[in-house]
Amino acid sequence: MTDYLSVVKAPKKVKLSALVNLEYCMELQFLGTGAGMPSRERNVTSIALNLPERPVSWLFDCGEGTQHQILRTTIKPGRIEKIFITHLHGDHIFGLPGFLTSRSMNDSKGPLTLYGPPGIRSFVETTLSLSGSWVSFPMEIVEISAGTVYDDEFYRVIAGPMNHPVECYGYRIEQKDKPGALDAGRLAADGVPRGPWFHDIKQGRQVVLDDGRLINGWDYVLPGTKGKTLTIFGDTSPGNAALTLAKGADLMVHEATLEAAMEQKANSRGHSSTVQAAEVARQAGARRLIITHLSSRYQRADCPRLLAECRTIFPATELAQDFSLFSL
């Protein structure tokens, strides 16, 4: 568990592959945890998700200064393959032009896909054009709506609408179950020889061996690993859509811009209080909650009080600082 009272330091430089080969574990690193504008202790919003299946990262939002924060981590810009933008407010997107051009100047060739609400294409293309900038790598821009925005053999990403003054989305990242390995001991004990039929056995299919025996593949497959579900919300005041997106999540990241006593002010601007974030986690049946996007009015000394407000409703709450690292 991250200690919110400790002095936050950037992790030691280690190979990214050392981070992503830990069992079947995703890692979530907060690059910016402040709301609206940067402060001495917090940069504006950006979160990196490190994936275990391959040495790449995904970014969720890219506020001003995100590339500076990345320099203090083990994350490599050339290995960021996807960026998911929640909405077009400046504290969530003003770091994009700088990050994209720096990635090009570093001669990164890996493709990058950018997802975001309608208008994200115009923002990126206009800022690059007016500044005489360009990208040297393949880049695809996908303007999203509610529903599945990405799906492959490992992950499904679903976008859901948030309550905010501008079009805004949260993302549900579903890690698909990892199939179990072949039970080598049982295969050997039953005299099943090695061969191309191992592929069919691992898929649970029936296989006829050379000696005429018919075997059931599932009898020789060890239990698989259940995938995790993570939800990362954009800015939002409470609403039913958030409950749907976060239902049963292993980990939920939710903004908590203001304390409970300032709930009305938070809601009037499309934000949530500490207690409201915790209530969403409780009602959604989430297992863990991380609060972020804290107003610049709060200093480190305020964190225990803000966290305590959440824990009165949802005990399994943690508070993110810049560079906090969580495993899932």
Short mmCIF file of C-alpha atoms in Angstrom, two decimals:
data_model
loop_
_atom_site.label_atom_id
_atom_site.label_comp_id
_atom_site.label_asym_id
_atom_site.label_seq_id
_atom_site.Cartn_x
_atom_site.Cartn_y
_atom_site.Cartn_z
CA MET A 1 0.00 0.00 0.00
CA THR A 2 1.31 3.45 -0.87
CA ASP A 3 2.05 5.66 2.14
CA TYR A 4 0.42 9.01 1.44
CA LEU A 5 2.53 10.68 4.16
CA SER A 6 5.88 9.63 2.75
CA VAL A 7 8.02 11.88 0.60
CA VAL A 8 7.31 10.88 -2.99
CA LYS A 9 10.41 10.03 -4.98
CA ALA A 10 10.69 8.82 -8.53
CA PRO A 11 11.46 5.09 -8.67
CA LYS A 12 14.93 3.87 -9.49
CA LYS A 13 15.74 3.41 -13.15
CA VAL A 14 15.05 -0.22 -13.99
CA LYS A 15 14.18 -1.93 -17.22
CA LEU A 16 10.49 -1.71 -18.01
CA SER A 17 10.53 -5.44 -18.77
CA ALA A 18 11.36 -6.03 -15.11
CA LEU A 19 8.13 -4.28 -14.20
CA VAL A 20 5.80 -6.03 -16.61
CA ASN A 21 6.90 -9.60 -16.04
CA LEU A 22 5.45 -9.78 -12.55
CA GLU A 23 2.92 -12.63 -12.82
CA TYR A 24 -0.24 -11.35 -14.55
CA CYS A 25 -0.13 -7.93 -12.95
CA MET A 26 -0.95 -4.50 -14.31
CA GLU A 27 0.75 -1.45 -12.79
CA LEU A 28 -0.80 1.96 -12.47
CA GLN A 29 1.49 4.98 -12.07
CA PHE A 30 0.14 8.46 -11.39
CA LEU A 31 2.05 11.16 -13.26
CA GLY A 32 -0.21 14.00 -12.15
CA THR A 33 -2.87 14.08 -9.44
CA GLY A 34 -3.94 17.71 -9.23
CA ALA A 35 -7.11 19.42 -10.45
CA GLY A 36 -7.31 22.44 -12.72
CA MET A 37 -3.75 23.72 -12.44
CA PRO A 38 -0.40 22.46 -11.19
CA SER A 39 0.77 23.12 -7.66
CA ARG A 40 4.10 22.71 -5.88
CA GLU A 41 3.12 19.17 -4.88
CA ARG A 42 0.95 17.98 -7.76
CA ASN A 43 1.02 18.20 -11.53
CA VAL A 44 -2.20 18.08 -13.53
CA THR A 45 -3.82 14.84 -14.62
CA SER A 46 -2.10 11.92 -16.30
CA ILE A 47 -2.00 8.23 -15.40
CA ALA A 48 0.17 5.53 -16.96
CA LEU A 49 -0.90 1.90 -17.15
CA ASN A 50 1.97 -0.58 -17.58
CA LEU A 51 0.87 -3.86 -19.17
CA PRO A 52 2.26 -7.29 -18.25
CA GLU A 53 1.81 -9.01 -21.62
CA ARG A 54 4.20 -6.77 -23.51
CA PRO A 55 6.61 -3.94 -22.51
CA VAL A 56 4.30 -1.04 -23.36
CA SER A 57 2.31 1.57 -21.49
CA TRP A 58 -1.00 3.33 -22.03
CA LEU A 59 -1.63 6.90 -20.90
CA PHE A 60 -4.93 8.17 -19.57
CA ASP A 61 -5.01 11.94 -20.09
CA CYS A 62 -1.98 14.09 -20.77
CA GLY A 63 -2.08 17.35 -18.86
CA GLU A 64 0.51 20.09 -19.19
CA GLY A 65 3.96 18.92 -18.12
CA THR A 66 3.25 15.21 -18.48
CA GLN A 67 6.40 14.63 -20.50
CA HIS A 68 8.45 16.21 -17.68
CA GLN A 69 6.86 13.79 -15.21
CA ILE A 70 7.63 10.84 -17.49
CA LEU A 71 11.33 11.78 -17.38
CA ARG A 72 11.28 11.02 -13.64
CA THR A 73 9.97 7.47 -14.17
CA THR A 74 11.02 4.28 -15.94
CA ILE A 75 8.39 4.83 -18.65
CA LYS A 76 9.76 5.16 -22.18
CA PRO A 77 7.80 7.55 -24.47
CA GLY A 78 8.48 5.31 -27.47
CA ARG A 79 6.73 2.44 -25.69
CA ILE A 80 3.56 4.40 -25.01
CA GLU A 81 1.30 2.88 -27.65
CA LYS A 82 -2.09 4.32 -26.69
CA ILE A 83 -3.39 7.52 -25.09
CA PHE A 84 -6.97 7.67 -23.83
CA ILE A 85 -8.28 11.21 -23.27
CA THR A 86 -11.29 11.64 -20.99
CA HIS A 87 -12.27 15.16 -22.09
CA LEU A 88 -10.91 18.32 -23.67
CA HIS A 89 -10.36 20.55 -20.64
CA GLY A 90 -6.84 21.93 -20.64
CA ASP A 91 -5.63 20.22 -17.49
CA HIS A 92 -6.22 16.90 -19.28
CA ILE A 93 -4.87 17.64 -22.80
CA PHE A 94 -2.44 20.58 -22.83
CA GLY A 95 0.52 18.21 -22.52
CA LEU A 96 -0.34 16.36 -25.72
CA PRO A 97 1.37 18.58 -28.35
CA GLY A 98 4.64 18.64 -26.43
CA PHE A 99 4.61 14.92 -25.76
CA LEU A 100 3.89 14.06 -29.40
CA THR A 101 6.60 16.33 -30.80
CA SER A 102 9.19 15.17 -28.25
CA ARG A 103 8.37 11.56 -29.08
CA SER A 104 9.13 12.41 -32.71
CA MET A 105 12.35 14.26 -31.89
CA ASN A 106 13.51 11.16 -30.00
CA ASP A 107 13.08 9.28 -33.29
CA SER A 108 10.45 6.95 -31.89
CA LYS A 109 9.01 4.78 -34.64
CA GLY A 110 6.42 2.76 -32.73
CA PRO A 111 2.80 3.47 -33.70
CA LEU A 112 0.54 5.39 -31.35
CA THR A 113 -3.26 5.52 -31.20
CA LEU A 114 -4.99 8.46 -29.57
CA TYR A 115 -8.57 8.05 -28.32
CA GLY A 116 -10.75 10.93 -27.18
CA PRO A 117 -14.05 12.77 -27.52
CA PRO A 118 -15.00 14.56 -30.76
CA GLY A 119 -12.69 17.54 -31.21
CA ILE A 120 -9.50 15.76 -30.18
CA ARG A 121 -8.45 15.39 -33.83
CA SER A 122 -8.94 19.10 -34.49
CA PHE A 123 -7.01 20.03 -31.34
CA VAL A 124 -4.00 17.89 -32.20
CA GLU A 125 -3.90 18.68 -35.90
CA THR A 126 -4.36 22.43 -35.35
CA THR A 127 -1.71 22.77 -32.64
CA LEU A 128 0.80 20.76 -34.65
CA SER A 129 0.06 22.71 -37.84
CA LEU A 130 0.17 26.20 -36.28
CA SER A 131 3.43 25.43 -34.47
CA GLY A 132 5.10 23.96 -37.53
CA SER A 133 5.39 20.60 -35.78
CA TRP A 134 4.89 17.04 -36.99
CA VAL A 135 5.01 13.43 -35.87
CA SER A 136 7.51 10.97 -37.31
CA PHE A 137 5.67 7.81 -36.27
CA PRO A 138 2.37 6.28 -37.41
CA MET A 139 -0.43 7.95 -35.43
CA GLU A 140 -4.13 7.17 -35.53
CA ILE A 141 -6.71 9.46 -33.89
CA VAL A 142 -10.00 7.83 -32.91
CA GLU A 143 -12.88 10.08 -31.84
CA ILE A 144 -14.97 7.96 -29.50
CA SER A 145 -18.52 7.61 -28.26
CA ALA A 146 -19.92 5.44 -25.48
CA GLY A 147 -19.24 1.74 -25.91
CA THR A 148 -16.28 -0.52 -26.69
CA VAL A 149 -13.41 1.54 -28.10
CA TYR A 150 -10.70 -1.15 -28.16
CA ASP A 151 -10.66 -4.94 -28.06
CA ASP A 152 -7.84 -7.44 -28.61
CA GLU A 153 -6.81 -10.85 -27.28
CA PHE A 154 -5.67 -9.38 -23.97
CA TYR A 155 -7.85 -6.34 -23.22
CA ARG A 156 -11.21 -4.70 -23.81
CA VAL A 157 -11.62 -0.96 -23.17
CA ILE A 158 -15.12 0.45 -22.75
CA ALA A 159 -15.95 4.16 -22.59
CA GLY A 160 -18.87 5.49 -20.56
CA PRO A 161 -20.28 9.04 -20.25
CA MET A 162 -19.50 11.15 -17.20
CA ASN A 163 -21.40 14.12 -15.75
CA HIS A 164 -19.33 17.17 -16.67
CA PRO A 165 -19.86 20.53 -18.45
CA VAL A 166 -18.13 19.20 -21.59
CA GLU A 167 -18.38 15.77 -23.21
CA CYS A 168 -16.42 13.50 -20.92
CA TYR A 169 -15.78 9.78 -20.59
CA GLY A 170 -14.52 7.26 -18.10
CA TYR A 171 -12.80 4.07 -19.19
CA ARG A 172 -13.31 0.49 -18.05
CA ILE A 173 -10.26 -1.66 -18.83
CA GLU A 174 -11.03 -5.38 -18.74
CA GLN A 175 -8.06 -7.72 -18.73
CA LYS A 176 -9.13 -10.98 -20.32
CA ASP A 177 -8.63 -14.27 -18.51
CA LYS A 178 -5.27 -15.92 -19.10
CA PRO A 179 -5.63 -19.58 -20.16
CA GLY A 180 -4.04 -22.17 -17.92
CA ALA A 181 -0.83 -23.96 -18.87
CA LEU A 182 -0.69 -27.59 -19.90
CA ASP A 183 -0.39 -30.03 -16.99
CA ALA A 184 2.94 -31.60 -17.99
CA GLY A 185 2.89 -34.05 -15.12
CA ARG A 186 -0.47 -35.52 -16.01
CA LEU A 187 0.38 -35.65 -19.71
CA ALA A 188 3.50 -37.65 -18.91
CA ALA A 189 1.68 -39.91 -16.44
CA ASP A 190 -0.98 -40.74 -19.03
CA GLY A 191 1.58 -41.32 -21.75
CA VAL A 192 0.43 -38.49 -23.99
CA PRO A 193 3.36 -37.86 -26.36
CA ARG A 194 4.50 -34.42 -27.43
CA GLY A 195 3.16 -33.25 -30.74
CA PRO A 196 1.18 -30.62 -32.64
CA TRP A 197 -1.97 -31.83 -30.88
CA PHE A 198 -0.79 -30.00 -27.74
CA HIS A 199 -2.28 -26.84 -29.25
CA ASP A 200 -5.71 -28.49 -29.51
CA ILE A 201 -5.39 -29.92 -26.01
CA LYS A 202 -4.70 -26.44 -24.59
CA GLN A 203 -7.85 -25.18 -26.31
CA GLY A 204 -9.82 -27.87 -24.47
CA ARG A 205 -10.59 -29.84 -27.62
CA GLN A 206 -10.91 -33.58 -27.88
CA VAL A 207 -7.90 -35.27 -29.47
CA VAL A 208 -7.46 -38.76 -30.95
CA LEU A 209 -3.95 -40.05 -30.23
CA ASP A 210 -1.94 -42.32 -32.51
CA ASP A 211 -2.84 -45.31 -30.34
CA GLY A 212 -6.56 -44.61 -30.85
CA ARG A 213 -7.28 -43.12 -27.44
CA LEU A 214 -9.74 -40.20 -27.32
CA ILE A 215 -8.76 -37.64 -24.67
CA ASN A 216 -10.47 -34.50 -23.44
CA GLY A 217 -8.17 -31.49 -23.62
CA TRP A 218 -9.59 -29.78 -20.51
CA ASP A 219 -8.41 -32.75 -18.43
CA TYR A 220 -4.84 -31.66 -19.11
CA VAL A 221 -5.11 -27.89 -18.65
CA LEU A 222 -4.31 -26.24 -15.33
CA PRO A 223 -6.64 -23.53 -13.98
CA GLY A 224 -6.24 -20.18 -15.70
CA THR A 225 -5.70 -16.75 -14.20
CA LYS A 226 -8.73 -14.50 -14.01
CA GLY A 227 -8.19 -11.09 -15.54
CA LYS A 228 -8.56 -7.87 -13.56
CA THR A 229 -10.92 -4.97 -14.19
CA LEU A 230 -9.87 -1.37 -13.75
CA THR A 231 -11.96 1.77 -14.16
CA ILE A 232 -10.45 5.22 -14.64
CA PHE A 233 -12.99 8.02 -14.49
CA GLY A 234 -12.75 11.40 -16.10
CA ASP A 235 -13.96 14.47 -14.22
CA THR A 236 -17.50 13.87 -13.02
CA SER A 237 -20.20 14.63 -10.55
CA PRO A 238 -22.08 11.56 -9.26
CA GLY A 239 -24.33 9.70 -11.71
CA ASN A 240 -25.68 6.27 -12.59
CA ALA A 241 -23.37 5.92 -15.59
CA ALA A 242 -20.39 5.81 -13.24
CA LEU A 243 -21.97 2.96 -11.27
CA THR A 244 -22.46 0.94 -14.44
CA LEU A 245 -18.90 1.50 -15.64
CA ALA A 246 -17.35 0.57 -12.28
CA LYS A 247 -19.58 -2.39 -11.39
CA GLY A 248 -17.51 -5.08 -9.70
CA ALA A 249 -14.18 -3.44 -10.62
CA ASP A 250 -11.06 -4.69 -8.89
CA LEU A 251 -9.78 -1.12 -8.79
CA MET A 252 -11.57 2.17 -9.37
CA VAL A 253 -9.82 5.52 -9.90
CA HIS A 254 -12.14 8.42 -9.14
CA GLU A 255 -11.67 12.14 -8.81
CA ALA A 256 -12.18 13.74 -5.38
CA THR A 257 -11.68 17.40 -6.19
CA LEU A 258 -13.03 18.83 -2.94
CA GLU A 259 -13.73 17.76 0.63
CA ALA A 260 -17.20 16.74 1.83
CA ALA A 261 -18.00 20.19 3.28
CA MET A 262 -17.57 21.70 -0.21
CA GLU A 263 -19.68 19.10 -2.01
CA GLN A 264 -22.16 21.60 -3.43
CA LYS A 265 -19.38 23.67 -4.99
CA ALA A 266 -17.78 20.55 -6.43
CA ASN A 267 -21.03 19.37 -8.00
CA SER A 268 -21.81 22.79 -9.46
CA ARG A 269 -18.63 22.51 -11.53
CA GLY A 270 -19.09 18.90 -12.56
CA HIS A 271 -16.87 17.40 -9.88
CA SER A 272 -17.21 15.10 -6.88
CA SER A 273 -16.32 15.29 -3.22
CA THR A 274 -14.30 12.74 -1.28
CA VAL A 275 -17.41 11.17 0.23
CA GLN A 276 -19.20 11.02 -3.12
CA ALA A 277 -16.28 9.20 -4.73
CA ALA A 278 -16.28 6.68 -1.89
CA GLU A 279 -20.03 6.20 -2.20
CA VAL A 280 -19.67 5.35 -5.91
CA ALA A 281 -17.07 2.70 -5.04
CA ARG A 282 -19.34 1.24 -2.36
CA GLN A 283 -22.45 1.13 -4.53
CA ALA A 284 -20.57 -0.24 -7.54
CA GLY A 285 -19.12 -3.09 -5.51
CA ALA A 286 -15.53 -2.13 -6.34
CA ARG A 287 -12.76 -3.82 -4.39
CA ARG A 288 -10.38 -0.85 -4.13
CA LEU A 289 -10.63 2.90 -4.66
CA ILE A 290 -7.88 5.38 -5.46
CA ILE A 291 -8.79 9.05 -5.26
CA THR A 292 -6.99 11.66 -7.35
CA HIS A 293 -7.61 15.05 -9.05
CA LEU A 294 -7.35 17.02 -5.80
CA SER A 295 -7.82 20.78 -5.74
CA SER A 296 -4.64 22.85 -5.45
CA ARG A 297 -6.03 24.29 -2.21
CA TYR A 298 -4.99 21.04 -0.49
CA GLN A 299 -1.45 20.43 0.72
CA ARG A 300 0.20 17.23 1.90
CA ALA A 301 -0.90 17.94 5.46
CA ASP A 302 -4.55 17.80 4.31
CA CYS A 303 -4.25 14.31 2.82
CA PRO A 304 -4.95 12.28 6.00
CA ARG A 305 -8.19 14.22 6.53
CA LEU A 306 -9.34 13.76 2.92
CA LEU A 307 -8.50 10.08 3.00
CA ALA A 308 -10.31 9.63 6.32
CA GLU A 309 -13.48 11.12 4.79
CA CYS A 310 -13.40 8.45 2.09
CA ARG A 311 -12.61 5.62 4.45
CA THR A 312 -15.64 6.34 6.61
CA ILE A 313 -17.69 5.21 3.60
CA PHE A 314 -15.28 2.87 1.79
CA PRO A 315 -12.38 1.60 3.93
CA ALA A 316 -10.37 0.20 0.98
CA THR A 317 -9.46 3.69 -0.24
CA GLU A 318 -6.01 5.00 -1.09
CA LEU A 319 -4.94 8.52 -2.05
CA ALA A 320 -2.65 9.03 -5.03
CA GLN A 321 0.34 11.35 -5.02
CA ASP A 322 2.40 12.17 -8.09
CA PHE A 323 4.51 9.08 -8.94
CA SER A 324 2.45 6.76 -6.73
CA LEU A 325 2.68 3.22 -8.11
CA PHE A 326 -0.09 0.65 -7.57
CA SER A 327 -0.20 -2.99 -8.64
CA LEU A 328 -3.39 -4.68 -9.80
#
